[in-house]
Tab-separated table of C-alpha atoms in Angstrom:
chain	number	residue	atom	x	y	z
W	129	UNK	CA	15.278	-38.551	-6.918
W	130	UNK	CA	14.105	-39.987	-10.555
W	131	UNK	CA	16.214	-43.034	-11.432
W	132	UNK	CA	16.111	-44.316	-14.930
W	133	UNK	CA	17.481	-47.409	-15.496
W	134	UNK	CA	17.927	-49.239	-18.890
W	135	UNK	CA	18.849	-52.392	-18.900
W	136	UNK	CA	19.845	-54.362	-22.505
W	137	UNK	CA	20.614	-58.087	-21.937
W	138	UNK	CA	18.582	-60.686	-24.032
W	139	UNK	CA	18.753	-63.270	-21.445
W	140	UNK	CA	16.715	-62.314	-18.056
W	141	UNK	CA	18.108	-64.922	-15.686
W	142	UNK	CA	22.100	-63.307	-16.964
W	143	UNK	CA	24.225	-61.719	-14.084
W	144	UNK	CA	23.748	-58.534	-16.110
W	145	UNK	CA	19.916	-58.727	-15.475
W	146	UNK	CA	20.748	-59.302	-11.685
W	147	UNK	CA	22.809	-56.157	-11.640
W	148	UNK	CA	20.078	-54.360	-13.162
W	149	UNK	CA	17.712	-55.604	-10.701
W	150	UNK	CA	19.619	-54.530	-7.736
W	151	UNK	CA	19.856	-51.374	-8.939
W	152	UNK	CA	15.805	-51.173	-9.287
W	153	UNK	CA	15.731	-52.697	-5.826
W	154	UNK	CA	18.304	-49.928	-4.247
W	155	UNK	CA	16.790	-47.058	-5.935
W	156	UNK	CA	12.686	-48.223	-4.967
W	157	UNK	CA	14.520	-48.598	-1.575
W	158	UNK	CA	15.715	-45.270	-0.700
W	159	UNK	CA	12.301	-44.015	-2.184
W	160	UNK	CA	13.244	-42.751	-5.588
W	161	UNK	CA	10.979	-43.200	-7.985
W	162	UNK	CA	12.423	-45.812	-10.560
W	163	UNK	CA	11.250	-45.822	-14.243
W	164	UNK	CA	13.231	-48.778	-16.279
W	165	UNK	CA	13.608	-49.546	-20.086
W	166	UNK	CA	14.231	-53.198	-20.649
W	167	UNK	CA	15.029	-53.102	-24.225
W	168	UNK	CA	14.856	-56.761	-24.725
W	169	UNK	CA	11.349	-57.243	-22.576
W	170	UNK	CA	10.389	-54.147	-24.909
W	171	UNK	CA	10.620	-55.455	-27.951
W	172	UNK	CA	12.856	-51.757	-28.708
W	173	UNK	CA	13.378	-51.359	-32.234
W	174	UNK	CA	17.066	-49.875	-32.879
W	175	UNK	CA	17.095	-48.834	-35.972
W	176	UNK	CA	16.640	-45.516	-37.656
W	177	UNK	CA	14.966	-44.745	-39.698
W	178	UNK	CA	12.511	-42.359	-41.778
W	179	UNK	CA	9.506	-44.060	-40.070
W	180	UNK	CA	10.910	-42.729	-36.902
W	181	UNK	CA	8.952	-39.349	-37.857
W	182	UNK	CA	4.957	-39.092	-38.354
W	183	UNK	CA	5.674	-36.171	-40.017
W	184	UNK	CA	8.798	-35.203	-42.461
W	185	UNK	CA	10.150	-31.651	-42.726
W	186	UNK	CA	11.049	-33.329	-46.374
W	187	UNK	CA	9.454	-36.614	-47.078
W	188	UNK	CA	12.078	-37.069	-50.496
W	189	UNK	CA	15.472	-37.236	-48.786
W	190	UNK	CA	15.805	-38.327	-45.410
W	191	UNK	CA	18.540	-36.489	-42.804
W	192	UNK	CA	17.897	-38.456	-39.855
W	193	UNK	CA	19.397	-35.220	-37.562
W	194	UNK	CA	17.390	-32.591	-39.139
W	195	UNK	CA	13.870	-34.686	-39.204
W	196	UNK	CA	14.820	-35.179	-35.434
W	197	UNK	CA	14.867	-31.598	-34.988
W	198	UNK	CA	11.592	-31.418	-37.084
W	199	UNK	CA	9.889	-33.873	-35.009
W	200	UNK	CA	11.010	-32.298	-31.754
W	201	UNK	CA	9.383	-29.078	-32.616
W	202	UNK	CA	6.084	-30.511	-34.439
W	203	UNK	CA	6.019	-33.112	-31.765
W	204	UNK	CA	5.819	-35.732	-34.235
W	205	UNK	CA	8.303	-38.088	-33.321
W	206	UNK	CA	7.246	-42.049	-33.048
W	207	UNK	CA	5.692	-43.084	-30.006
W	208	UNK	CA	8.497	-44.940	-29.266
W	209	UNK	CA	10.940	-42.597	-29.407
W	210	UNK	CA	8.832	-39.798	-27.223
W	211	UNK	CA	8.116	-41.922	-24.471
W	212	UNK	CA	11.971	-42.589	-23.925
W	213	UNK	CA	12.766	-38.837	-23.892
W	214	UNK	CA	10.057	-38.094	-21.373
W	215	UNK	CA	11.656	-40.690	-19.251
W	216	UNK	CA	15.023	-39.091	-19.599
W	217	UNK	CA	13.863	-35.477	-19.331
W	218	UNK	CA	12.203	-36.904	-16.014
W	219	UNK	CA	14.939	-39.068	-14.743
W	220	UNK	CA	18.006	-37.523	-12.280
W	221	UNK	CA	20.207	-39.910	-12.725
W	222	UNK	CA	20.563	-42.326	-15.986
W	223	UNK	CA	22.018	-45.883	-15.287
W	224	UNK	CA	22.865	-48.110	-18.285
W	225	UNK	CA	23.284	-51.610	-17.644
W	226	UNK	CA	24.080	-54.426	-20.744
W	227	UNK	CA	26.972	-56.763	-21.670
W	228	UNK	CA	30.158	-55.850	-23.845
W	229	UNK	CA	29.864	-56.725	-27.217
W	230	UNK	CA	32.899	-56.239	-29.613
W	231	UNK	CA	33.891	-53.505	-26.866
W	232	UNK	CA	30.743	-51.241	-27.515
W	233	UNK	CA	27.202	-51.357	-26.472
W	234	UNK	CA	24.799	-54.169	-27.933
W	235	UNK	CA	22.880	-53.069	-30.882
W	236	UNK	CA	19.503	-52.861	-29.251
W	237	UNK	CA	20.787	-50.248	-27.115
W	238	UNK	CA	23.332	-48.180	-29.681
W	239	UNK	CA	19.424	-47.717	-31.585
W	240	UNK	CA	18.340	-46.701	-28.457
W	241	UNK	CA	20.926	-44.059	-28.529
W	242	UNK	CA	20.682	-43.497	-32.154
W	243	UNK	CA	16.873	-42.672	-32.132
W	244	UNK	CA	16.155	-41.175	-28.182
W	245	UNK	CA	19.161	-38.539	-28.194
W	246	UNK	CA	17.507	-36.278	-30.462
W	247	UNK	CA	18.585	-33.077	-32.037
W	248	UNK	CA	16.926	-30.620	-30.809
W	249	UNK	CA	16.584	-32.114	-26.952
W	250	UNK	CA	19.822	-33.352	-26.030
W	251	UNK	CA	22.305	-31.239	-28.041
W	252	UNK	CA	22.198	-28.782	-30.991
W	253	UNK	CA	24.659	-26.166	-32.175
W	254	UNK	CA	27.196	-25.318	-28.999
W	255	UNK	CA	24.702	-26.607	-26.974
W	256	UNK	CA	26.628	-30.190	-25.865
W	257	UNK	CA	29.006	-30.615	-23.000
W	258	UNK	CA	28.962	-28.363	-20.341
W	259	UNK	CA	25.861	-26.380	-22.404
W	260	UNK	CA	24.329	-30.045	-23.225
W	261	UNK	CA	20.375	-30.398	-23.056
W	262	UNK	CA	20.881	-33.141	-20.279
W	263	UNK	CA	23.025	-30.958	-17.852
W	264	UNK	CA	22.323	-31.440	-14.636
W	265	UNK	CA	22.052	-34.992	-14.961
W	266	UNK	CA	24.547	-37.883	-13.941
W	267	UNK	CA	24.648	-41.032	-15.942
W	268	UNK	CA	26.271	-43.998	-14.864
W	269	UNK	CA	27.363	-46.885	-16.734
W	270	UNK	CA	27.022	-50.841	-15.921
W	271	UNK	CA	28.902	-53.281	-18.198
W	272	UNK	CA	29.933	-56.957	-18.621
W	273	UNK	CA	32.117	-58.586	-20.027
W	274	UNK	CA	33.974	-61.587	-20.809
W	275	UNK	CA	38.225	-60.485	-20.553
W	276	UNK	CA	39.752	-60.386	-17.525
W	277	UNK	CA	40.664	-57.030	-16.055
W	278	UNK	CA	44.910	-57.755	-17.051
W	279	UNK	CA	43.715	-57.652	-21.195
W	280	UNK	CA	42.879	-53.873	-20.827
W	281	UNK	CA	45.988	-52.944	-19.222
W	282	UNK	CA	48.419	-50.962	-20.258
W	283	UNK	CA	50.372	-54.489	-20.610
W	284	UNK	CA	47.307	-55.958	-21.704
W	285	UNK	CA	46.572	-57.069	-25.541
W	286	UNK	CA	43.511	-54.716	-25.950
W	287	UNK	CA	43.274	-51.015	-24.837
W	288	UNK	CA	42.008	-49.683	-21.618
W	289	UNK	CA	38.280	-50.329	-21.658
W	290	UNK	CA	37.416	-46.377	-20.176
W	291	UNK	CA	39.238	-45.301	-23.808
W	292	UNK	CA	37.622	-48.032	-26.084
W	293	UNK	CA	34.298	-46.603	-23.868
W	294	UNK	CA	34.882	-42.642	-24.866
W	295	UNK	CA	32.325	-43.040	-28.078
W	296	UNK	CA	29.624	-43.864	-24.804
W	297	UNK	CA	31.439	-41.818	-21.969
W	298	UNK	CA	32.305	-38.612	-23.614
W	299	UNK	CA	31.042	-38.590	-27.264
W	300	UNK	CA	27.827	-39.327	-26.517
W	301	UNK	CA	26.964	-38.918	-22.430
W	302	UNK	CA	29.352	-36.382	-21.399
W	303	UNK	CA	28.587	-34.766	-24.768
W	304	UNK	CA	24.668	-34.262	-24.710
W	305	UNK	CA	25.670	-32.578	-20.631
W	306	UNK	CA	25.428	-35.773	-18.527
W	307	UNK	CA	27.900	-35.842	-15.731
W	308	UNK	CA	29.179	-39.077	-16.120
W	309	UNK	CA	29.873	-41.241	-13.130
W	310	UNK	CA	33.190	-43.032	-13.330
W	311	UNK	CA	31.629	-46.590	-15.303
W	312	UNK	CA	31.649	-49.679	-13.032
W	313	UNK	CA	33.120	-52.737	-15.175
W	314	UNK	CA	32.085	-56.421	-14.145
W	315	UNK	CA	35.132	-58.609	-15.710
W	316	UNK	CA	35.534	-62.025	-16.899
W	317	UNK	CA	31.826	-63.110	-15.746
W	318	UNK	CA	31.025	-65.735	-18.011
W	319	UNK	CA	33.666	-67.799	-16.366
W	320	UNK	CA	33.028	-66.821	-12.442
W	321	UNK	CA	31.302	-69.015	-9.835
W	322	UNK	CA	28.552	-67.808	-7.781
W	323	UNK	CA	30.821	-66.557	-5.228
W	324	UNK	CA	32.732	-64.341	-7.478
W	325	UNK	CA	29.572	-63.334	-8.991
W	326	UNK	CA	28.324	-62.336	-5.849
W	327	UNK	CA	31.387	-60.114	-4.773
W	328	UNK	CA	30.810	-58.622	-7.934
W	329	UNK	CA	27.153	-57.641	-7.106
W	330	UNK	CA	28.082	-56.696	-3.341
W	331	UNK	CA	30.552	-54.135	-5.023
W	332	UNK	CA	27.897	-53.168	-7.299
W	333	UNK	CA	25.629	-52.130	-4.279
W	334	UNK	CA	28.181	-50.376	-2.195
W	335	UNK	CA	28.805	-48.125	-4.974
W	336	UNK	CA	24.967	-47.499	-5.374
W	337	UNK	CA	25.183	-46.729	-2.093
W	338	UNK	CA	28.445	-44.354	-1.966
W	339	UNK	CA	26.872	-43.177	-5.258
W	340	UNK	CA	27.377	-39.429	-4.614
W	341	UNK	CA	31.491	-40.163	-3.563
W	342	UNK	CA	31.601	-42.301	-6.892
W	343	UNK	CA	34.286	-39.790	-9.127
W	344	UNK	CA	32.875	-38.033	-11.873
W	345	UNK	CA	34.486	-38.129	-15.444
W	346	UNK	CA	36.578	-35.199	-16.567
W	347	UNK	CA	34.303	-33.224	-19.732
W	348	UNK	CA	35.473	-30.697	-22.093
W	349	UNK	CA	33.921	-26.890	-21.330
W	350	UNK	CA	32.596	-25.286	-24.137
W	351	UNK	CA	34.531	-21.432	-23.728
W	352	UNK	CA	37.864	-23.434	-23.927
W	353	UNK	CA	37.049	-23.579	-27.727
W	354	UNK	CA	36.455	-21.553	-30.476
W	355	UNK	CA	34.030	-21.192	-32.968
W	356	UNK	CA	35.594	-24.417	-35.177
W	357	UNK	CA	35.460	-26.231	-31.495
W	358	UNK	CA	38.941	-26.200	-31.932
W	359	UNK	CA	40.933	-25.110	-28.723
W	360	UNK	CA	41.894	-21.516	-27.949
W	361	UNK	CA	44.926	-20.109	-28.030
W	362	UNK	CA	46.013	-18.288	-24.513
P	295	UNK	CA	39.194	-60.921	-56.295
P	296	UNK	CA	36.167	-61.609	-54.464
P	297	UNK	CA	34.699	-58.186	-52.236
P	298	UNK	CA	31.654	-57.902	-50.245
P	299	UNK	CA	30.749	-54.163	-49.376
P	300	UNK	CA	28.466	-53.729	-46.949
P	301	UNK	CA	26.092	-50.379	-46.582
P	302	UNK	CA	24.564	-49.090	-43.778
P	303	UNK	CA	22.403	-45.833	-44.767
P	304	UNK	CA	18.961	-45.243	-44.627
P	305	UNK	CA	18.640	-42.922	-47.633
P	306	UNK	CA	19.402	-44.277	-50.438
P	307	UNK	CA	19.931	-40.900	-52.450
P	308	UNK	CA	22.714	-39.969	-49.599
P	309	UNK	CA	26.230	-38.794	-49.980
P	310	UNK	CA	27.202	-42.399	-48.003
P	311	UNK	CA	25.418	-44.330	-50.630
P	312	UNK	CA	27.057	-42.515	-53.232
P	313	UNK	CA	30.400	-43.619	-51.560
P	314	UNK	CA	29.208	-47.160	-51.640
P	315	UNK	CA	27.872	-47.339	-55.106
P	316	UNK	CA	31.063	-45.772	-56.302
P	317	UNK	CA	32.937	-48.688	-54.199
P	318	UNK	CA	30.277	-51.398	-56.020
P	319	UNK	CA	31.176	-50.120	-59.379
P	320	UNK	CA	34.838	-49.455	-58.822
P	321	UNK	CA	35.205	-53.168	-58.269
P	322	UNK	CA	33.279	-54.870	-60.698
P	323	UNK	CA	34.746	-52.606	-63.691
P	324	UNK	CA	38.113	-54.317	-62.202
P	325	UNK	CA	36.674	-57.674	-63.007
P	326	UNK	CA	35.938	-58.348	-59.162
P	327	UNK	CA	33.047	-60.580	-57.937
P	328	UNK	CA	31.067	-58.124	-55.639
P	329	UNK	CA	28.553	-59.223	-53.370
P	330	UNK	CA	26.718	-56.185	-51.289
P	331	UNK	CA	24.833	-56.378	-48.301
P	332	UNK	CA	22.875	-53.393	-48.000
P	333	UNK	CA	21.621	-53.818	-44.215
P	334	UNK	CA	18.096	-51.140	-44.901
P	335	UNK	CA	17.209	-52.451	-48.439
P	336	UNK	CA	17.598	-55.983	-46.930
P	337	UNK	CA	15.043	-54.890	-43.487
P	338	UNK	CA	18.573	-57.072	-41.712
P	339	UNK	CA	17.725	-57.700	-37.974
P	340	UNK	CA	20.344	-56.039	-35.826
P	341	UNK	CA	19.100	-57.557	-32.508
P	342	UNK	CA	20.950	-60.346	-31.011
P	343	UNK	CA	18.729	-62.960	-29.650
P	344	UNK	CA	17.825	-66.786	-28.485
P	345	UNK	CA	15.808	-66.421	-31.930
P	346	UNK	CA	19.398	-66.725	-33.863
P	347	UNK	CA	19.843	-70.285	-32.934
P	348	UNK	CA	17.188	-72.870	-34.807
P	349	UNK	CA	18.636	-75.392	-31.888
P	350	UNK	CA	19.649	-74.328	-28.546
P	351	UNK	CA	22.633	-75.872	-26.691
P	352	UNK	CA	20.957	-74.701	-23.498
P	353	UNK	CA	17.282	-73.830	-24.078
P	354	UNK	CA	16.800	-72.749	-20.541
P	355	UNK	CA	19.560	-69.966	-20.193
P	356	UNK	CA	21.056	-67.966	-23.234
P	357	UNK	CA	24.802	-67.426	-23.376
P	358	UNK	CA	24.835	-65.960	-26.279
P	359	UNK	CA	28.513	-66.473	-27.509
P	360	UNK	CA	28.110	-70.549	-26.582
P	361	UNK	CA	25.239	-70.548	-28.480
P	362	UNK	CA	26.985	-69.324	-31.513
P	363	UNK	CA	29.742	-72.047	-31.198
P	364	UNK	CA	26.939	-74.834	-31.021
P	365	UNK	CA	25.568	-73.276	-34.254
P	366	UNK	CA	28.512	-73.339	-35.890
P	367	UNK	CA	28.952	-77.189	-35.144
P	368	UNK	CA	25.473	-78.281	-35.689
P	369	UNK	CA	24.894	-75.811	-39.025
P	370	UNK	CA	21.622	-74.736	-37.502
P	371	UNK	CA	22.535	-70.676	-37.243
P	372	UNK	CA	19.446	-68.950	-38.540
P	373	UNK	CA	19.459	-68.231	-41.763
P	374	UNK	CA	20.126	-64.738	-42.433
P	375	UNK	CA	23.509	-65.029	-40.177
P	376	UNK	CA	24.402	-67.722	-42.298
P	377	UNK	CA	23.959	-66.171	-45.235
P	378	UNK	CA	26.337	-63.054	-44.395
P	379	UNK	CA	29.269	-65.307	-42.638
P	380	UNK	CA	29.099	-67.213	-46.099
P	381	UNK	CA	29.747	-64.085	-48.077
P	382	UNK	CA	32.208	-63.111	-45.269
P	383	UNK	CA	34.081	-66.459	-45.374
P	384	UNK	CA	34.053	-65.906	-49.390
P	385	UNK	CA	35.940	-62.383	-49.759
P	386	UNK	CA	39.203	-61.383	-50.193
P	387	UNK	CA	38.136	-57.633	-49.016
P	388	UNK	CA	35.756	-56.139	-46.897
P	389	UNK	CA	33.840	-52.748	-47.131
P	390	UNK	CA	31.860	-51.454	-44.690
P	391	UNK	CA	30.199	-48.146	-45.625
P	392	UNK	CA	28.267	-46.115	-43.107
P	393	UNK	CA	27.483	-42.587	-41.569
P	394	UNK	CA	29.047	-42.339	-38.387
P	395	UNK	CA	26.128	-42.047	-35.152
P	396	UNK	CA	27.401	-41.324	-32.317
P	397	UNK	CA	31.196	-41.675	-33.067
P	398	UNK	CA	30.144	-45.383	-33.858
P	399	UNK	CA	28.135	-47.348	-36.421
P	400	UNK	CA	24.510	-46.857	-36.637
P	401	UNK	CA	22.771	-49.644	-34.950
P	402	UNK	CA	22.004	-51.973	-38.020
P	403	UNK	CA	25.601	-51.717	-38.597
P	404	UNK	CA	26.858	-52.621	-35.299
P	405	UNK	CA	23.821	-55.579	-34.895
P	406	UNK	CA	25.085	-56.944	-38.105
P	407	UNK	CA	28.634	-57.503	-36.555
P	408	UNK	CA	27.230	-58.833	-33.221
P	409	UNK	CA	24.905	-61.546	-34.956
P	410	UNK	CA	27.368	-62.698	-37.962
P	411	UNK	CA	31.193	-62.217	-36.357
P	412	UNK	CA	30.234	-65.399	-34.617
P	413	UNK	CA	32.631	-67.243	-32.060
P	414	UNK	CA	33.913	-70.446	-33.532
P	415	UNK	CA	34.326	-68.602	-37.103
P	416	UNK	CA	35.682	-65.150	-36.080
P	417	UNK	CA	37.694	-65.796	-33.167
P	418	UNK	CA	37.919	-68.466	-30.273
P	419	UNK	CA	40.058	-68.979	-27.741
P	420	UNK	CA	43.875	-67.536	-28.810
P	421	UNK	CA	42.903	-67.494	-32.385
P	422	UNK	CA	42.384	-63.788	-32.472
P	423	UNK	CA	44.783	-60.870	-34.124
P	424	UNK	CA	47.365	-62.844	-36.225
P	425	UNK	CA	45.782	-65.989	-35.488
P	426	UNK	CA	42.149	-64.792	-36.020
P	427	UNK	CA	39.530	-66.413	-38.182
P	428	UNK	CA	39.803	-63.854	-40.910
P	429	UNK	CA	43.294	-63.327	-41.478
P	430	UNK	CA	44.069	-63.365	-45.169
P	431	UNK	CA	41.490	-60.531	-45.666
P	432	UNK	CA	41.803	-57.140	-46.204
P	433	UNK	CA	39.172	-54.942	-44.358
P	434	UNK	CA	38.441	-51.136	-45.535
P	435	UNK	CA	36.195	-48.747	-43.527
P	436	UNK	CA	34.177	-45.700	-45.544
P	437	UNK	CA	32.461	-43.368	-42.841
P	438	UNK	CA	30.763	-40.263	-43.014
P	439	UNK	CA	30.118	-37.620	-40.859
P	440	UNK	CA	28.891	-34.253	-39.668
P	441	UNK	CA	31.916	-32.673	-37.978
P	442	UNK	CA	34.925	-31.313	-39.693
P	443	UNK	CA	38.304	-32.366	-39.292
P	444	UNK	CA	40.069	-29.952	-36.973
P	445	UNK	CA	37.139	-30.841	-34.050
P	446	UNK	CA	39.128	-34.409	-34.065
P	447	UNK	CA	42.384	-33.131	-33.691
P	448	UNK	CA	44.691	-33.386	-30.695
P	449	UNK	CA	43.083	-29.614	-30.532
P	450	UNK	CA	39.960	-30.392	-30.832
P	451	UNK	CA	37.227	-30.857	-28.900
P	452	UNK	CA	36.620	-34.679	-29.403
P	453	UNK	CA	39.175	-37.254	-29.565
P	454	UNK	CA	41.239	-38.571	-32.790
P	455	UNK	CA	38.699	-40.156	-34.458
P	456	UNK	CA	40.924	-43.338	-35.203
P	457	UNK	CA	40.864	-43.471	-31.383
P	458	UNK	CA	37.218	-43.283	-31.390
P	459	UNK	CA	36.896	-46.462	-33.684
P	460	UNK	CA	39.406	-48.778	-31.965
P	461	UNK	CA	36.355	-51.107	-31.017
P	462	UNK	CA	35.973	-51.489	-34.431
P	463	UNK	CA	39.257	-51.021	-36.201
P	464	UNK	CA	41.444	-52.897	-33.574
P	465	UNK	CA	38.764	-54.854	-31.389
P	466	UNK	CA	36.510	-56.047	-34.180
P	467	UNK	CA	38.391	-56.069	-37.563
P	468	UNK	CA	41.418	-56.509	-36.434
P	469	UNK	CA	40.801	-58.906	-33.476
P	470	UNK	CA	39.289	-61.197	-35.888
P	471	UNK	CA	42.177	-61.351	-37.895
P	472	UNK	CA	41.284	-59.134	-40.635
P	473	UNK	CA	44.339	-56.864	-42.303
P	474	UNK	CA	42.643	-53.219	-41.625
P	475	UNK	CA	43.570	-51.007	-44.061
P	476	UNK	CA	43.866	-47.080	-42.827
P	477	UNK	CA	40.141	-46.025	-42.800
P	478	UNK	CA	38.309	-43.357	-45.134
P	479	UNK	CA	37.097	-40.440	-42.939
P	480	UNK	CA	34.215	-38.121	-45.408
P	481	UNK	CA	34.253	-34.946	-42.866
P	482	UNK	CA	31.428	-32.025	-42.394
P	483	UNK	CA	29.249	-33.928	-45.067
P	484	UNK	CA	25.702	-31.967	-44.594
P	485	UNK	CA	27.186	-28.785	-45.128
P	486	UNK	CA	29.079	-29.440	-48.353
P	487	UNK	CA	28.450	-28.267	-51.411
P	488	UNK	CA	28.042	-30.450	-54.419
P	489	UNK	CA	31.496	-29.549	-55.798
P	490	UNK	CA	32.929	-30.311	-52.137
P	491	UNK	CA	30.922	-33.986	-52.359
P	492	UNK	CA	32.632	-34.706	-56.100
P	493	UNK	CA	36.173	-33.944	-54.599
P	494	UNK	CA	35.506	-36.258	-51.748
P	495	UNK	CA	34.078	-38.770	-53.908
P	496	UNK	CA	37.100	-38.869	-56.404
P	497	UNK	CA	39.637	-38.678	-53.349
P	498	UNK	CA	37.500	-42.279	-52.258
P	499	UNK	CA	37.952	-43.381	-55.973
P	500	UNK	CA	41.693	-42.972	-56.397
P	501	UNK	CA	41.812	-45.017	-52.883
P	502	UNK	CA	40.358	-48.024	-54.478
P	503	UNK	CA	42.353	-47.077	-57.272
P	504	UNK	CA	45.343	-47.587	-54.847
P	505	UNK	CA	43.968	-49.782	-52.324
P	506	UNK	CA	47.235	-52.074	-52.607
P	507	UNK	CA	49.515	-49.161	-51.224
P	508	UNK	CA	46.699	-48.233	-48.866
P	509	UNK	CA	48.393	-48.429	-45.276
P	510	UNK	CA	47.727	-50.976	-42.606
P	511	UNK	CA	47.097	-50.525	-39.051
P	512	UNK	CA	49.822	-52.075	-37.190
P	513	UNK	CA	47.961	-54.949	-34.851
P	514	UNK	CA	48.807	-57.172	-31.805
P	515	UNK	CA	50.929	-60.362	-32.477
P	516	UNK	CA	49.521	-62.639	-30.088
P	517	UNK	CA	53.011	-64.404	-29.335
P	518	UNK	CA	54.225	-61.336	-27.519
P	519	UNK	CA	51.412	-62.212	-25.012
P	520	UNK	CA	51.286	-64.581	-22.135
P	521	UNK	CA	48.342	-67.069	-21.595
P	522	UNK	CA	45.914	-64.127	-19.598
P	523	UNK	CA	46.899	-61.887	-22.888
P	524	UNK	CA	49.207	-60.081	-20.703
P	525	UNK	CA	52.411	-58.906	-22.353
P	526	UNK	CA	55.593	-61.315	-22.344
P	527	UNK	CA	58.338	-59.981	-20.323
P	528	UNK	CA	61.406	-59.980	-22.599
């Protein structure tokens, strides 16, 4: 098995980095061969832009979707960006590790979304979901945060975390093919002792572990829509 | 009235930069002071780091949220976060203007949030929703994207793209305190003809036009929750 692991945490002594580290150590463990992207020990630039492309279909008036597809096929995409989608074309399984911010991914790694899942590679046309370029593929998703579980109730004052996660889960994961691993949520950490922290990792492992029971995210399928990907009638 | 509009588009000659110069001049042919931070012409840094702080609380381990209260106190945030929490602090209304990536805002976008919306100005503690740092200000969202409209339906094949940008409507604007008016949604934008581009472009002008009868997205009142933000039984 080919793990990829990305990992997006400035600070590399945070309980997110340890999660990300076990996951390095349980992979190398059982023999797979581990590639990681530590955004933060990368120096990854996030933002897109027309320097992104060595070459431009049309150097004038940048659309960043269509230059993608441009660079895919002339092979001209920045370093930067090629190396991550020969990780992910190589990887099996796609873990994502970083901390909650403003109930989305930190910037750092949102670029590396924004530039790596190219047009072209990872979806084009009818070609997402269940047709996606990355099908075949599971993805699973590691986040911290700060609220405690009760705030993303139901009763709670924000909204369940795996809907204010669908722009990640679905729109973007599930979307480009991944089957996406139910995401593993690490609540109110800033505020645990060791202890908790450490039941938190222990759980962390056992799922690695039971990874292949772990439930896998219900995805829309393509020939349930039409043309307008809007749902057919019966 | 004091606005700050901030623009999030790498091309400057793009359909979303026509939306936000449109906004620019809307409001300063009202008479408005308008400030604009235009995140590419400025080369902003979306990348949260131990770099924001010009003192540390805790140079040894970065929590990053912590670190943001001390630089509140002490006045030694680095300068560029400054600079955009001033202009924040100093508007009535807030645009942000930006092509959605990823059913989300492009990384600069999304950076610029996680470095200026700083705890200890923003939010802390209860002081969120009603009681938020930013209540008194309006807050209007101008996105563009590829898809058209019926894909977003409760027939389509992605979700409701309000639903999409809770983390930003509700967790970010809102959560802060801000009064979020019901966002502008520019649909299908690659494929539209120029004639297709004016009509969306005057439908975005008679909403400034209007912006006081614009509706607003109903929010949380924190006193209908208990101290772990869990709803008050009544």
């Amino acid at each position: 098995m080919n793990v990829l692991i990305v990992h997006a945490h400035p600070e590399p002594a945070s309980f997110t980095s340890a999660l990300f580290q076990a996951a390095v150590e349980h992979f190398r463990n059982l023999g797979a061969a581990v590639e990681v992207s530590d955004l933060y020990a990368m120096g990854f630039d996030p933002v897109a832009s027309g320097a992104d492309f060595n070459e431009r279909a049309n150097p004038d008036y940048l659309v960043y979707a269509l230059e993608q597809r441009n660079g895919v096929k002339s092979e001209t995409l920045r370093d930067d960006i090629q190396r991550e989608i020969d990780k992910i074309k190589h990887c099996d399984l796609l873990v994502l590790c970083f901390p909650v911010y403003w109930y989305a991914m930190p910037a750092i790694l949102k670029g590396w979304i924004d530039r790596v899942f190219v047009s072209g590679v990872f979806y084009g046309g009818r070609r997402i979901f269940d047709l996606g370029g990355m099908r075949g593929k599971r993805a699973l998703v590691c986040a911290t945060l700060g609220g405690r579980e009760g705030m993303f109730s139901a009763e709670g004052i924000h909204d369940d975390l795996h809907a204010l996660f669908r722009p990640l889960l679905k729109g973007t994961l599930g979307y480009t093919g991944f089957e996406v691993l139910d995401p593993f949520f690490a609540y109110h950490v800033p505020y645990l002792d060791d202890a908790a922290r450490g039941e938190i990792l222990s759980q962390w492992c056992e799922l690695l572990g039971e990874i292949d029971q772990r439930p896998v995210m219900p995805m829309p399928f393509t020939d349930e829509y039409d043309t307008n990907f809007e749902r057919r009638v019966r």
